[in-house]
Short mmCIF file of C-alpha atoms in Angstrom, two decimals:
data_model
loop_
_atom_site.label_atom_id
_atom_site.label_comp_id
_atom_site.label_asym_id
_atom_site.label_seq_id
_atom_site.Cartn_x
_atom_site.Cartn_y
_atom_site.Cartn_z
CA UNK A 525 6.07 33.68 -1.71
CA UNK A 526 8.71 33.87 -4.18
CA UNK A 527 11.48 31.79 -2.43
CA UNK A 528 11.33 28.18 -3.47
CA UNK A 529 14.42 26.59 -3.24
CA UNK A 530 16.60 26.03 0.02
CA UNK A 531 20.26 27.02 -0.75
CA UNK A 532 21.76 23.46 -0.11
CA UNK A 533 18.81 21.58 -1.81
CA UNK A 534 19.22 22.79 -5.75
CA UNK A 535 16.46 21.05 -8.18
CA UNK A 536 17.08 18.24 -9.93
CA UNK A 537 15.71 16.91 -13.43
CA UNK A 538 15.05 13.59 -14.88
CA UNK A 539 15.15 13.82 -18.33
CA UNK A 540 13.65 10.69 -19.46
CA UNK A 541 10.18 11.34 -17.99
CA UNK A 542 10.62 15.21 -17.17
CA UNK A 543 10.56 14.98 -13.41
CA UNK A 544 11.57 17.85 -11.36
CA UNK A 545 11.86 18.20 -7.65
CA UNK A 546 12.23 21.27 -5.23
CA UNK A 547 12.31 21.73 -1.48
CA UNK A 548 10.88 24.85 -0.36
CA UNK A 549 12.16 26.84 2.73
CA UNK A 550 10.29 25.11 5.29
CA UNK A 551 11.36 21.47 4.19
CA UNK A 552 8.56 20.57 2.29
CA UNK A 553 9.60 18.69 -0.90
CA UNK A 554 7.69 19.23 -4.01
CA UNK A 555 7.74 16.73 -7.04
CA UNK A 556 6.33 17.08 -10.67
CA UNK A 557 6.06 15.22 -13.83
CA UNK A 558 5.34 17.38 -16.77
CA UNK A 559 3.29 15.17 -19.11
CA UNK A 560 2.22 17.73 -21.99
CA UNK A 561 -0.05 15.09 -24.01
CA UNK A 562 -2.66 14.96 -21.08
CA UNK A 563 -5.23 17.44 -20.35
CA UNK A 564 -5.60 16.37 -16.55
CA UNK A 565 -3.70 17.10 -13.34
CA UNK A 566 -3.21 15.02 -10.38
CA UNK A 567 -1.87 16.30 -7.01
CA UNK A 568 -1.19 14.59 -3.95
CA UNK A 569 0.09 15.28 -0.45
CA UNK A 570 1.49 12.12 1.26
CA UNK A 571 2.63 11.96 4.86
CA UNK A 572 5.59 9.68 5.52
CA UNK A 573 4.18 7.39 8.03
CA UNK A 574 1.56 5.01 8.52
CA UNK A 575 -0.52 2.44 10.87
CA UNK A 576 2.74 0.68 11.58
CA UNK A 577 4.22 4.25 13.12
CA UNK A 578 1.90 4.27 15.78
CA UNK A 579 1.76 3.51 19.18
CA UNK A 580 -0.38 0.64 20.72
CA UNK A 581 -2.30 2.53 22.55
CA UNK A 582 -3.36 4.92 19.46
CA UNK A 583 -3.79 1.71 16.82
CA UNK A 584 -5.64 3.42 13.98
CA UNK A 585 -4.99 6.91 14.62
CA UNK A 586 -3.80 7.60 11.15
CA UNK A 587 -6.49 6.11 9.27
CA UNK A 588 -9.02 8.14 11.70
CA UNK A 589 -7.10 11.64 11.30
CA UNK A 590 -7.31 10.67 7.32
CA UNK A 591 -11.04 10.43 7.58
CA UNK A 592 -11.44 13.50 10.37
CA UNK A 593 -9.77 15.89 7.57
CA UNK A 594 -12.84 15.82 5.21
CA UNK A 595 -15.18 16.95 8.15
CA UNK A 596 -14.60 20.36 7.74
CA UNK A 597 -11.56 22.97 8.16
CA UNK A 598 -11.54 26.78 9.40
CA UNK A 599 -13.00 27.89 6.08
CA UNK A 600 -15.06 25.44 4.58
CA UNK A 601 -17.98 22.79 5.87
CA UNK A 602 -17.95 19.11 4.38
CA UNK A 603 -20.80 20.11 2.70
CA UNK A 604 -19.08 22.98 0.77
CA UNK A 605 -15.95 20.85 0.35
CA UNK A 606 -18.51 18.22 -1.86
CA UNK A 607 -20.09 21.37 -3.75
CA UNK A 608 -16.48 22.75 -4.62
CA UNK A 609 -14.98 19.27 -5.48
CA UNK A 610 -18.14 18.46 -7.92
CA UNK A 611 -17.85 22.07 -9.52
CA UNK A 612 -14.66 21.41 -11.15
CA UNK A 613 -15.29 18.41 -11.87
CA UNK A 614 -12.59 17.16 -9.53
CA UNK A 615 -12.22 13.36 -7.80
CA UNK A 616 -11.04 13.66 -4.23
CA UNK A 617 -9.83 11.07 -2.40
CA UNK A 618 -7.45 9.80 0.53
CA UNK A 619 -6.45 6.65 1.84
CA UNK A 620 -4.29 5.23 4.70
CA UNK A 621 -1.61 2.46 4.48
CA UNK A 622 0.85 0.59 6.72
CA UNK A 623 3.70 3.50 5.93
CA UNK A 624 1.88 6.30 4.53
CA UNK A 625 -1.28 8.46 4.09
CA UNK A 626 -2.30 10.22 0.87
CA UNK A 627 -4.69 12.96 0.07
CA UNK A 628 -5.07 13.40 -3.68
CA UNK A 629 -7.14 15.00 -6.41
CA UNK A 630 -7.65 14.95 -10.14
CA UNK A 631 -8.70 17.77 -12.21
CA UNK A 632 -8.84 18.94 -15.54
CA UNK A 633 -5.37 21.39 -16.04
CA UNK A 634 -7.78 24.47 -16.08
CA UNK A 635 -8.66 23.68 -12.62
CA UNK A 636 -5.41 23.41 -10.81
CA UNK A 637 -5.82 26.45 -8.88
CA UNK A 638 -8.85 25.49 -7.32
CA UNK A 639 -7.97 22.36 -6.93
CA UNK A 640 -4.76 23.21 -5.16
CA UNK A 641 -6.69 25.34 -3.06
CA UNK A 642 -9.31 22.32 -1.92
CA UNK A 643 -6.35 20.12 -1.27
CA UNK A 644 -4.22 22.38 0.70
CA UNK A 645 -7.18 23.72 2.89
CA UNK A 646 -8.21 20.16 3.67
CA UNK A 647 -4.57 19.32 4.65
CA UNK A 648 -3.82 22.24 6.51
CA UNK A 649 -6.99 23.57 8.36
CA UNK A 650 -9.16 20.97 9.93
CA UNK A 651 -10.93 21.51 12.88
CA UNK A 652 -11.57 18.49 14.57
CA UNK A 653 -14.39 19.03 16.53
CA UNK A 654 -15.61 17.01 19.67
CA UNK A 655 -19.25 16.30 17.70
CA UNK A 656 -17.44 15.60 14.46
CA UNK A 657 -14.89 13.20 16.34
CA UNK A 658 -17.69 11.54 18.07
CA UNK A 659 -19.73 10.70 14.91
CA UNK A 660 -16.81 9.49 12.78
CA UNK A 661 -15.81 7.07 16.08
CA UNK A 662 -19.05 5.29 15.14
CA UNK A 663 -18.72 5.28 11.73
CA UNK A 664 -15.37 3.73 11.59
CA UNK A 665 -16.45 1.26 14.43
CA UNK A 666 -19.19 0.14 11.95
CA UNK A 667 -16.51 0.25 9.07
CA UNK A 668 -14.24 -2.28 11.62
CA UNK A 669 -17.69 -4.53 12.20
CA UNK A 670 -18.31 -4.72 8.62
CA UNK A 671 -14.83 -5.76 7.80
CA UNK A 672 -14.71 -8.61 10.50
CA UNK A 673 -17.99 -9.97 9.03
CA UNK A 674 -16.10 -10.42 5.48
CA UNK A 675 -14.05 -13.77 5.67
CA UNK A 676 -11.48 -12.73 2.83
CA UNK A 677 -10.66 -9.37 5.01
CA UNK A 678 -10.53 -11.56 8.34
CA UNK A 679 -8.55 -14.28 7.36
CA UNK A 680 -5.70 -11.70 6.05
CA UNK A 681 -5.96 -9.92 9.03
CA UNK A 682 -5.48 -12.69 11.14
CA UNK A 683 -2.79 -13.95 9.15
CA UNK A 684 -0.91 -10.39 9.28
CA UNK A 685 -1.32 -10.01 13.19
CA UNK A 686 -0.05 -13.69 13.85
CA UNK A 687 2.79 -13.24 11.19
CA UNK A 688 3.80 -10.08 12.70
CA UNK A 689 3.11 -10.80 16.06
CA UNK A 690 3.85 -7.95 18.78
CA UNK A 691 4.83 -5.66 16.21
CA UNK A 692 2.77 -2.55 14.74
CA UNK A 693 3.06 -3.92 11.20
CA UNK A 694 0.72 -6.76 12.04
CA UNK A 695 -1.98 -4.35 13.62
CA UNK A 696 -5.15 -3.48 11.60
CA UNK A 697 -5.04 -0.33 9.70
CA UNK A 698 -8.63 0.84 10.80
CA UNK A 699 -7.29 0.29 14.82
CA UNK A 700 -9.56 -1.71 17.24
CA UNK A 701 -12.78 -0.99 18.97
CA UNK A 702 -11.03 -0.15 22.11
CA UNK A 703 -8.47 1.99 20.62
CA UNK A 704 -10.76 3.92 18.44
CA UNK A 705 -13.08 4.45 21.07
CA UNK A 706 -10.43 6.23 23.41
CA UNK A 707 -9.56 9.02 20.73
CA UNK A 708 -10.00 12.56 21.91
CA UNK A 709 -9.63 16.03 20.39
CA UNK A 710 -6.19 16.20 22.00
CA UNK A 711 -5.22 12.99 21.02
CA UNK A 712 -6.13 13.73 17.22
CA UNK A 713 -4.52 17.42 17.33
CA UNK A 714 -1.21 15.91 18.99
CA UNK A 715 -0.90 13.34 16.45
CA UNK A 716 -1.94 15.53 13.49
CA UNK A 717 0.95 18.28 14.71
CA UNK A 718 3.56 15.40 15.16
CA UNK A 719 2.84 13.79 11.78
CA UNK A 720 1.98 16.60 9.35
CA UNK A 721 4.96 18.61 9.13
CA UNK A 722 6.89 19.85 6.01
CA UNK A 723 9.67 17.21 6.78
CA UNK A 724 7.26 14.11 6.98
CA UNK A 725 5.38 15.45 3.52
CA UNK A 726 5.93 14.86 -0.15
CA UNK A 727 3.72 16.77 -2.41
CA UNK A 728 3.69 14.89 -5.94
CA UNK A 729 1.89 16.22 -8.87
CA UNK A 730 1.66 14.81 -12.42
CA UNK A 731 0.04 15.99 -15.70
CA UNK A 732 -0.23 19.01 -17.87
CA UNK A 733 1.84 21.52 -15.48
CA UNK A 734 4.43 23.60 -15.39
CA UNK A 735 7.03 22.81 -12.57
CA UNK A 736 7.98 26.31 -11.63
CA UNK A 737 4.61 28.03 -11.65
CA UNK A 738 3.08 24.91 -9.68
CA UNK A 739 5.74 25.00 -7.00
CA UNK A 740 4.96 28.61 -6.74
CA UNK A 741 1.42 28.24 -5.84
CA UNK A 742 2.17 25.21 -3.62
CA UNK A 743 4.61 27.50 -1.72
CA UNK A 744 2.07 30.21 -1.41
CA UNK A 745 -0.37 27.60 0.43
CA UNK A 746 2.35 25.65 2.35
CA UNK A 747 4.37 28.43 3.54
CA UNK A 748 2.55 29.12 7.00
CA UNK A 749 3.21 25.78 8.02
CA UNK A 750 6.15 25.72 10.34
CA UNK A 751 9.40 23.72 9.92
CA UNK A 752 9.32 20.97 12.62
CA UNK A 753 12.11 21.59 15.38
CA UNK A 754 11.91 18.14 16.40
CA UNK A 755 14.03 15.02 15.13
CA UNK A 756 12.66 12.93 12.22
CA UNK A 757 9.99 10.17 13.19
CA UNK A 758 12.00 7.36 14.60
CA UNK A 759 11.12 4.10 12.32
CA UNK A 760 11.47 1.07 14.11
CA UNK A 761 13.68 -1.92 13.31
CA UNK A 762 12.18 -4.63 11.02
CA UNK A 763 9.93 -6.76 13.14
CA UNK A 764 10.69 -10.91 13.25
CA UNK A 765 8.27 -13.08 11.35
CA UNK A 766 6.56 -15.84 13.06
CA UNK A 767 5.91 -19.24 11.56
CA UNK A 768 2.84 -19.99 12.87
CA UNK A 769 -0.27 -22.30 12.09
CA UNK A 770 -3.58 -20.77 13.10
CA UNK A 771 -7.13 -22.40 12.68
CA UNK A 772 -9.63 -20.24 13.37
CA UNK A 773 -12.91 -22.45 13.51
CA UNK A 774 -16.38 -20.13 12.38
CA UNK A 775 -19.02 -22.79 11.58
CA UNK A 776 -21.20 -19.91 9.74
CA UNK A 777 -18.99 -19.79 6.72
CA UNK A 778 -19.70 -22.24 3.87
CA UNK A 779 -15.94 -21.97 2.84
CA UNK A 780 -12.50 -22.35 4.27
CA UNK A 781 -10.39 -19.43 3.87
CA UNK A 782 -6.87 -20.09 3.44
CA UNK A 783 -3.63 -18.00 3.61
CA UNK A 784 -0.35 -19.16 3.49
CA UNK A 785 2.85 -16.93 3.33
CA UNK A 786 6.57 -16.70 3.94
CA UNK A 787 8.95 -13.62 4.71
CA UNK A 788 9.74 -11.86 1.35
CA UNK A 789 12.58 -8.94 0.74
CA UNK A 790 11.76 -5.30 1.45
CA UNK A 791 10.40 -2.62 -1.10
CA UNK A 792 14.06 -1.87 -2.29
CA UNK A 793 15.71 -4.81 -2.42
CA UNK A 794 17.68 -5.87 -5.40
CA UNK A 795 15.45 -9.17 -5.64
CA UNK A 796 12.54 -7.63 -5.95
CA UNK A 797 11.78 -7.97 -9.52
CA UNK A 798 12.69 -11.67 -9.13
CA UNK A 799 10.12 -11.83 -6.68
CA UNK A 800 7.48 -10.36 -8.67
CA UNK A 801 7.99 -12.95 -11.65
CA UNK A 802 8.30 -15.30 -9.12
CA UNK A 803 4.96 -14.33 -7.62
CA UNK A 804 3.51 -13.59 -11.10
CA UNK A 805 4.31 -17.23 -12.00
CA UNK A 806 3.19 -18.55 -9.05
CA UNK A 807 -0.51 -17.31 -8.59
CA UNK A 808 -0.17 -13.85 -10.12
CA UNK A 809 -2.62 -14.39 -13.27
CA UNK A 810 -5.11 -16.53 -15.06
CA UNK A 811 -2.01 -18.77 -16.37
CA UNK A 812 -0.35 -19.06 -13.23
CA UNK A 813 0.38 -22.36 -11.97
CA UNK A 814 -1.84 -22.33 -8.71
CA UNK A 815 -4.68 -20.97 -10.77
CA UNK A 816 -4.40 -23.50 -13.21
CA UNK A 817 -3.65 -26.55 -11.21
CA UNK A 818 -6.20 -25.71 -8.47
CA UNK A 819 -9.02 -24.17 -9.98
CA UNK A 820 -8.85 -25.29 -13.86
CA UNK A 821 -7.57 -28.46 -13.65
CA UNK A 822 -9.09 -29.58 -10.34
CA UNK A 823 -12.13 -27.18 -10.05
CA UNK A 824 -11.07 -26.85 -6.30
CA UNK A 825 -11.30 -23.27 -5.74
CA UNK A 826 -13.14 -20.36 -7.25
CA UNK A 827 -10.64 -17.87 -5.97
CA UNK A 828 -6.88 -18.78 -6.05
CA UNK A 829 -3.86 -16.21 -6.13
CA UNK A 830 -0.73 -15.21 -4.31
CA UNK A 831 0.37 -11.54 -3.84
CA UNK A 832 3.20 -9.46 -2.60
CA UNK A 833 3.42 -7.33 0.54
CA UNK A 834 6.81 -5.38 0.46
CA UNK A 835 7.72 -2.68 2.90
CA UNK A 836 10.35 -0.52 3.83
CA UNK A 837 12.41 -3.31 5.83
CA UNK A 838 10.66 -6.45 5.25
CA UNK A 839 7.96 -7.99 3.40
CA UNK A 840 5.53 -11.04 2.73
CA UNK A 841 4.65 -13.23 -0.30
CA UNK A 842 1.32 -14.78 0.24
CA UNK A 843 -1.16 -17.53 -1.32
CA UNK A 844 -5.06 -16.93 -0.63
CA UNK A 845 -7.51 -19.66 -1.69
CA UNK A 846 -11.33 -19.97 -0.50
CA UNK A 847 -12.85 -23.58 -0.84
CA UNK A 848 -15.08 -26.09 0.69
CA UNK A 849 -14.22 -27.79 3.78
CA UNK A 850 -13.93 -31.11 2.36
CA UNK A 851 -11.09 -29.76 -0.35
CA UNK A 852 -8.86 -27.92 1.94
CA UNK A 853 -6.70 -30.66 2.88
CA UNK A 854 -6.20 -31.22 -0.97
CA UNK A 855 -5.84 -27.48 -2.02
CA UNK A 856 -3.11 -27.18 0.63
CA UNK A 857 -1.38 -30.05 -0.56
CA UNK A 858 -1.01 -28.90 -4.34
CA UNK A 859 -0.37 -25.49 -3.26
CA UNK A 860 2.70 -26.91 -1.26
CA UNK A 861 3.70 -29.11 -4.29
CA UNK A 862 4.02 -26.06 -6.58
CA UNK A 863 6.08 -24.29 -4.21
CA UNK A 864 8.28 -27.57 -4.07
CA UNK A 865 8.48 -27.40 -7.94
CA UNK A 866 9.51 -24.08 -8.00
CA UNK A 867 12.48 -25.09 -5.47
CA UNK A 868 13.50 -28.28 -7.51
CA UNK A 869 12.70 -27.82 -11.17
CA UNK A 870 14.18 -24.64 -13.10
CA UNK A 871 11.17 -22.93 -14.92
CA UNK A 872 11.05 -22.93 -18.56
CA UNK A 873 11.96 -20.04 -20.72
CA UNK A 874 8.56 -20.07 -22.12
CA UNK A 875 6.94 -19.46 -18.69
CA UNK A 876 9.68 -16.97 -17.67
CA UNK A 877 9.25 -15.02 -20.99
CA UNK A 878 5.12 -14.92 -20.31
CA UNK A 879 5.87 -13.59 -16.73
CA UNK A 880 8.25 -10.87 -18.01
CA UNK A 881 5.55 -9.83 -20.78
CA UNK A 882 2.80 -9.60 -18.30
CA UNK A 883 4.85 -7.82 -15.41
CA UNK A 884 6.18 -5.28 -18.14
CA UNK A 885 2.80 -5.00 -19.39
CA UNK A 886 1.41 -4.22 -16.02
CA UNK A 887 4.49 -1.92 -15.53
CA UNK A 888 3.85 0.68 -18.49
CA UNK A 889 -0.10 0.25 -18.53
CA UNK A 890 0.21 1.45 -14.96
CA UNK A 891 1.75 4.46 -15.79
CA UNK A 892 -0.65 5.08 -18.22
CA UNK A 893 -2.66 8.16 -15.99
CA UNK A 894 -1.82 11.03 -14.48
CA UNK A 895 -2.92 9.90 -11.09
CA UNK A 896 -0.88 6.78 -11.36
CA UNK A 897 2.22 8.92 -12.26
CA UNK A 898 1.67 10.94 -9.21
CA UNK A 899 1.63 8.02 -6.93
CA UNK A 900 4.82 6.52 -8.39
CA UNK A 901 6.46 9.84 -8.06
CA UNK A 902 5.75 9.59 -4.43
CA UNK A 903 6.67 6.02 -3.80
CA UNK A 904 9.85 6.18 -5.50
CA UNK A 905 10.89 9.32 -3.71
CA UNK A 906 10.18 7.78 -0.20
CA UNK A 907 11.28 4.19 -0.63
CA UNK A 908 14.34 4.75 -3.03
CA UNK A 909 15.26 8.71 -3.24
CA UNK A 910 15.39 8.34 -6.99
CA UNK A 911 13.44 7.99 -9.95
CA UNK A 912 13.59 4.78 -12.59
CA UNK A 913 12.47 4.97 -16.03
CA UNK A 914 10.41 2.29 -17.48
CA UNK A 915 13.48 1.19 -19.48
CA UNK A 916 15.56 0.88 -16.90
CA UNK A 917 13.29 -1.25 -15.00
CA UNK A 918 12.12 -3.27 -17.95
CA UNK A 919 16.18 -4.07 -18.36
CA UNK A 920 16.30 -5.47 -15.15
CA UNK A 921 13.17 -7.32 -15.50
CA UNK A 922 14.91 -9.02 -18.37
CA UNK A 923 18.27 -9.51 -16.42
CA UNK A 924 16.44 -12.35 -14.62
CA UNK A 925 16.89 -16.03 -15.23
CA UNK A 926 15.64 -19.34 -14.33
CA UNK A 927 18.57 -19.96 -12.04
CA UNK A 928 17.50 -16.87 -10.53
CA UNK A 929 13.97 -17.65 -9.77
CA UNK A 930 15.10 -21.25 -8.65
CA UNK A 931 17.60 -19.79 -5.95
CA UNK A 932 15.14 -17.21 -4.77
CA UNK A 933 12.60 -20.09 -4.45
CA UNK A 934 14.84 -22.26 -2.20
CA UNK A 935 15.44 -19.02 -0.22
CA UNK A 936 11.76 -18.12 0.34
CA UNK A 937 10.14 -21.40 0.59
CA UNK A 938 11.65 -23.03 3.86
CA UNK A 939 9.11 -25.11 5.25
CA UNK A 940 10.27 -23.80 8.81
CA UNK A 941 9.37 -20.41 7.74
CA UNK A 942 5.81 -21.03 6.10
CA UNK A 943 2.89 -19.49 8.15
CA UNK A 944 -0.65 -20.83 7.76
CA UNK A 945 -3.86 -19.37 8.62
CA UNK A 946 -7.21 -21.23 7.95
CA UNK A 947 -11.03 -19.62 8.56
CA UNK A 948 -14.17 -21.51 8.49
CA UNK A 949 -16.22 -24.61 9.45
CA UNK A 950 -13.17 -26.73 9.58
CA UNK A 951 -14.50 -29.48 11.51
CA UNK A 952 -12.29 -31.94 12.85
CA UNK A 953 -9.18 -30.74 10.42
CA UNK A 954 -5.94 -30.18 11.58
CA UNK A 955 -2.85 -29.00 10.09
CA UNK A 956 1.06 -29.92 11.74
CA UNK A 957 4.32 -28.40 10.21
CA UNK A 958 4.83 -31.75 8.39
CA UNK A 959 2.12 -30.93 5.99
CA UNK A 960 4.21 -27.58 5.14
CA UNK A 961 7.15 -29.68 3.94
CA UNK A 962 8.16 -28.48 0.75
#
């Protein structure tokens, strides 16, 4: 196939990172970043929808289809895939998130052609046989049971389901025993046909490659994928959050798992860098306030951290800790105290600089491999529609002031917005809203 551009969408370039984009005639967007000094190429097919875009009756279908494409295609068995990937020293993987699905492979630059053939065959020609569907249902049902036996996973899942209660964003990516058991071949094929369309895909690649020749190879494989005549997938509005207090008693556990969180800005919010810095100082590393106050100073927990979960239209900032039942109240009190301090006292320039240096290091080191660059390309395209240079990001990080952090803490840590989940041998422990006042 020689035509590689639609007339109305020219290729654009990013000179700072040598990024180029091309839209094929059927609507498939191809992104590349040429990195001449490496010997690897990472490529990925990204589907711009995930578990939050599923109907409730089909919860888990995105993850199920991600598994099923590995079970064989019209030209290869699953065993043949494994052998061919190993024969070129490749690393083939996939994952499903709340808002996307990704199939990716990383190889030496000399093996781009066979790797692209494998990846495209995987994505474009799955067979979804009834026998494979039945077997994979059994596998995923065991995966669901395994996760439900993991208290760390279970407390986060319980928190999320109640935080975005009644919305697809709160439902588990794996689905439930009921929904996964209901999937038939027709359901799988219908879902695949509705989501695996050119305009709902991004093909990204990074490494030692030439954009024009790579796009020509992608076009050869994907030209048969017809442009969808249907309108783009309808994205539902941002869900409401619920400031719940959920105590889930499970006597068999030695520890109490605690997850506390608040609503946070969306992934493309102008406040995102302030959120990242606030999270870093609160519980993002060994020098963070929670780690020092709860683990190092008091010895109350082994695991204590905070994290952000940003999505296209909403987000959460949450804190996790695992501790014994008799220390739970103290861990909760100290956590609330740290939230109050961030609201009442400006962070020092020294602490803020340390957080900035840590964040900048994570950003730069996170872009040192071809696979991370490939992922970064796709995510920036899907969420921002443009590409940010490292210098641009660093400049915005450096612009954050102690006053910005304090103002953000006031906005986020409102007692009436705090949600809490506790899981474990709670005994007679109770928590009321007054205990969350910060």
